[in-house]
Amino acid sequence: MHLIVGLGNPGSQYELTYHNIGFIIVDAICKHWNFQSFSKKADCLITSSVINDNKIMLMKPYSFMNNSGISVARIRNFYKFSLDNVIVIHDDADLELGRIKIKKGGGSAGHNGLKSIDSSIGNDYWRLRFGIGRSDSQRSLADYVLSKFSNLDDVIPLVERIAQNIHLMLQGNNIAFTNSIV
């Protein structure tokens, strides 16, 4: 069984913000693959289904970004997920908008959600990094990531392709998955 975690912050004020791209992608996977509605458990929303013979649990931590690791650890420990089967989807300001990268392990690069997860379960899990770029203005990175997407029409087709092709990543075919997004 795989655990796919989308990082974000709960609440309508955070919907469609750069920092919530993990929630946005997990919602798209849920919709595309006809998962049931999310239910609340251990400070998160979860749902389960099957994608091409792979049992999948989708998760959105509702403990806010900086405390995501607490919820992830609870769900991981309860369901006994191997770190090899944990995928965390998050925003990455160091990648240009819409660019994705997949990697296993590594540092947090200052991302507070990843810092929290790393301190709770270690860092040897898969990461699907979605580029959000950096603001051209003088505003802080914190203000930028909590602002609404200014180019949502460019982002939605990428999100939909990720949802449609996530089965490739689940099969371990990361190159085909990445190529299907561009």
Short mmCIF file of C-alpha atoms in Angstrom, two decimals:
data_model
loop_
_atom_site.label_atom_id
_atom_site.label_comp_id
_atom_site.label_asym_id
_atom_site.label_seq_id
_atom_site.Cartn_x
_atom_site.Cartn_y
_atom_site.Cartn_z
CA MET A 1 0.00 0.00 0.00
CA HIS A 2 1.20 3.53 -0.82
CA LEU A 3 0.60 6.69 1.17
CA ILE A 4 0.39 9.85 -0.92
CA VAL A 5 0.53 12.98 1.23
CA GLY A 6 -0.34 16.39 -0.18
CA LEU A 7 1.02 19.28 1.88
CA GLY A 8 -0.98 22.42 2.48
CA ASN A 9 -2.82 24.43 5.08
CA PRO A 10 -6.48 23.92 6.04
CA GLY A 11 -9.01 26.71 5.67
CA SER A 12 -10.63 28.62 2.84
CA GLN A 13 -8.12 31.47 3.13
CA TYR A 14 -5.39 29.08 1.93
CA GLU A 15 -7.28 27.48 -0.96
CA LEU A 16 -5.53 27.89 -4.32
CA THR A 17 -2.36 29.32 -2.77
CA TYR A 18 1.09 28.30 -3.95
CA HIS A 19 1.81 26.57 -0.63
CA ASN A 20 -1.31 24.39 -1.05
CA ILE A 21 -0.30 22.75 -4.33
CA GLY A 22 0.01 19.42 -2.47
CA PHE A 23 -3.65 19.59 -1.43
CA ILE A 24 -4.62 20.63 -4.97
CA ILE A 25 -2.81 17.67 -6.55
CA VAL A 26 -4.13 15.13 -4.03
CA ASP A 27 -7.67 16.43 -4.67
CA ALA A 28 -7.10 15.98 -8.42
CA ILE A 29 -5.85 12.40 -7.90
CA CYS A 30 -8.91 11.70 -5.74
CA LYS A 31 -11.25 13.02 -8.42
CA HIS A 32 -9.51 11.45 -11.43
CA TRP A 33 -9.31 7.95 -9.90
CA ASN A 34 -12.81 8.09 -8.33
CA PHE A 35 -11.80 7.80 -4.69
CA GLN A 36 -14.51 8.20 -2.06
CA SER A 37 -14.80 11.50 -0.19
CA PHE A 38 -12.15 12.27 2.41
CA SER A 39 -12.88 11.48 6.05
CA LYS A 40 -11.24 13.05 9.09
CA LYS A 41 -8.79 10.96 11.13
CA ALA A 42 -5.87 11.99 13.39
CA ASP A 43 -5.73 15.66 12.36
CA CYS A 44 -5.88 14.84 8.67
CA LEU A 45 -8.23 13.94 5.86
CA ILE A 46 -7.79 10.50 4.30
CA THR A 47 -9.35 8.32 1.64
CA SER A 48 -8.34 4.99 0.14
CA SER A 49 -8.80 3.19 -3.15
CA VAL A 50 -6.91 1.26 -5.81
CA ILE A 51 -5.00 2.65 -8.78
CA ASN A 52 -4.00 -0.05 -11.29
CA ASP A 53 -3.75 -2.80 -8.65
CA ASN A 54 -1.91 -0.51 -6.18
CA LYS A 55 -3.70 0.14 -2.89
CA ILE A 56 -3.45 3.86 -2.22
CA MET A 57 -4.23 6.09 0.73
CA LEU A 58 -4.45 9.81 0.00
CA MET A 59 -3.80 12.14 2.92
CA LYS A 60 -4.07 15.86 3.60
CA PRO A 61 -2.63 16.82 7.01
CA TYR A 62 -4.92 19.33 8.72
CA SER A 63 -2.45 20.31 11.43
CA PHE A 64 -1.06 23.17 9.30
CA MET A 65 2.09 22.96 7.23
CA ASN A 66 4.59 23.42 10.06
CA ASN A 67 3.15 20.45 11.99
CA SER A 68 2.46 18.08 9.08
CA GLY A 69 4.87 15.48 10.42
CA ILE A 70 2.72 14.73 13.46
CA SER A 71 -0.23 13.59 11.32
CA VAL A 72 1.97 11.82 8.79
CA ALA A 73 3.70 9.86 11.57
CA ARG A 74 0.38 8.85 13.15
CA ILE A 75 -1.04 7.53 9.87
CA ARG A 76 2.24 5.91 8.81
CA ASN A 77 2.63 4.12 12.14
CA PHE A 78 -1.01 3.03 12.37
CA TYR A 79 -1.08 1.54 8.86
CA LYS A 80 2.58 0.39 8.92
CA PHE A 81 3.64 2.16 5.71
CA SER A 82 7.22 1.56 4.63
CA LEU A 83 9.06 4.81 3.85
CA ASP A 84 9.63 3.35 0.36
CA ASN A 85 5.86 3.65 -0.13
CA VAL A 86 5.41 7.18 1.19
CA ILE A 87 5.16 10.00 -1.38
CA VAL A 88 4.95 13.62 -0.19
CA ILE A 89 3.74 16.21 -2.71
CA HIS A 90 4.83 19.77 -1.96
CA ASP A 91 5.61 23.19 -3.37
CA ASP A 92 9.18 24.11 -4.24
CA ALA A 93 10.14 27.76 -4.70
CA ASP A 94 13.54 26.76 -6.10
CA LEU A 95 11.92 25.24 -9.21
CA GLU A 96 10.32 27.36 -11.92
CA LEU A 97 6.52 27.34 -12.00
CA GLY A 98 5.13 24.01 -13.15
CA ARG A 99 8.41 22.12 -13.22
CA ILE A 100 8.38 18.89 -11.27
CA LYS A 101 11.12 16.76 -9.79
CA ILE A 102 11.02 13.44 -8.02
CA LYS A 103 13.58 12.37 -5.48
CA LYS A 104 13.93 10.09 -2.51
CA GLY A 105 15.41 11.44 0.69
CA GLY A 106 17.40 14.61 1.06
CA GLY A 107 17.08 17.79 3.01
CA SER A 108 14.13 20.09 3.54
CA ALA A 109 15.60 23.10 1.68
CA GLY A 110 13.96 25.28 4.32
CA HIS A 111 10.45 23.91 3.68
CA ASN A 112 8.76 23.80 7.08
CA GLY A 113 6.37 21.00 6.14
CA LEU A 114 9.27 18.78 5.11
CA LYS A 115 11.20 19.74 8.26
CA SER A 116 8.26 18.59 10.35
CA ILE A 117 7.93 15.30 8.44
CA ASP A 118 11.69 14.69 8.58
CA SER A 119 11.71 15.14 12.35
CA SER A 120 8.74 12.78 12.74
CA ILE A 121 9.54 9.89 10.36
CA GLY A 122 13.01 10.59 8.97
CA ASN A 123 13.80 11.83 5.49
CA ASP A 124 14.01 8.65 3.41
CA TYR A 125 10.61 9.00 1.69
CA TRP A 126 9.72 10.01 -1.87
CA ARG A 127 9.09 13.66 -2.71
CA LEU A 128 7.18 15.00 -5.67
CA ARG A 129 8.38 18.59 -5.86
CA PHE A 130 6.11 21.00 -7.78
CA GLY A 131 7.80 24.23 -8.80
CA ILE A 132 6.09 27.45 -7.82
CA GLY A 133 8.97 29.80 -8.66
CA ARG A 134 9.70 32.90 -6.69
CA SER A 135 7.94 36.23 -6.63
CA ASP A 136 9.31 38.97 -8.87
CA SER A 137 8.33 41.58 -6.31
CA GLN A 138 9.99 42.59 -3.08
CA ARG A 139 7.59 40.60 -0.91
CA SER A 140 8.91 37.88 1.36
CA LEU A 141 8.87 34.22 0.39
CA ALA A 142 6.36 33.57 3.20
CA ASP A 143 3.96 36.16 1.77
CA TYR A 144 4.45 34.78 -1.74
CA VAL A 145 3.75 31.12 -0.92
CA LEU A 146 0.60 32.09 0.98
CA SER A 147 -0.72 34.17 -1.94
CA LYS A 148 -3.19 32.86 -4.52
CA PHE A 149 -1.96 31.51 -7.84
CA SER A 150 -1.80 34.35 -10.33
CA ASN A 151 -1.67 31.91 -13.26
CA LEU A 152 -4.02 29.10 -12.24
CA ASP A 153 -4.99 28.46 -15.88
CA ASP A 154 -1.38 27.39 -16.55
CA VAL A 155 -1.21 25.21 -13.43
CA ILE A 156 -4.48 23.24 -13.68
CA PRO A 157 -3.50 21.26 -16.84
CA LEU A 158 -0.24 20.23 -15.13
CA VAL A 159 -2.11 19.15 -12.01
CA GLU A 160 -4.51 17.10 -14.15
CA ARG A 161 -1.62 15.39 -15.97
CA ILE A 162 -0.02 14.51 -12.63
CA ALA A 163 -3.32 12.99 -11.47
CA GLN A 164 -3.80 11.05 -14.73
CA ASN A 165 -0.27 9.65 -14.72
CA ILE A 166 0.44 9.08 -11.01
CA HIS A 167 0.17 5.33 -11.67
CA LEU A 168 3.51 5.53 -13.50
CA MET A 169 5.23 6.86 -10.38
CA LEU A 170 3.54 4.19 -8.26
CA GLN A 171 5.00 1.57 -10.61
CA GLY A 172 8.46 3.07 -10.11
CA ASN A 173 8.61 4.50 -13.62
CA ASN A 174 9.60 8.02 -12.58
CA ILE A 175 11.07 8.94 -15.97
CA ALA A 176 7.85 8.09 -17.83
CA PHE A 177 5.87 9.92 -15.15
CA THR A 178 8.00 13.06 -15.41
CA ASN A 179 7.90 12.96 -19.22
CA SER A 180 4.10 12.68 -19.16
CA ILE A 181 3.79 16.00 -17.33
CA VAL A 182 5.83 18.27 -19.62
#
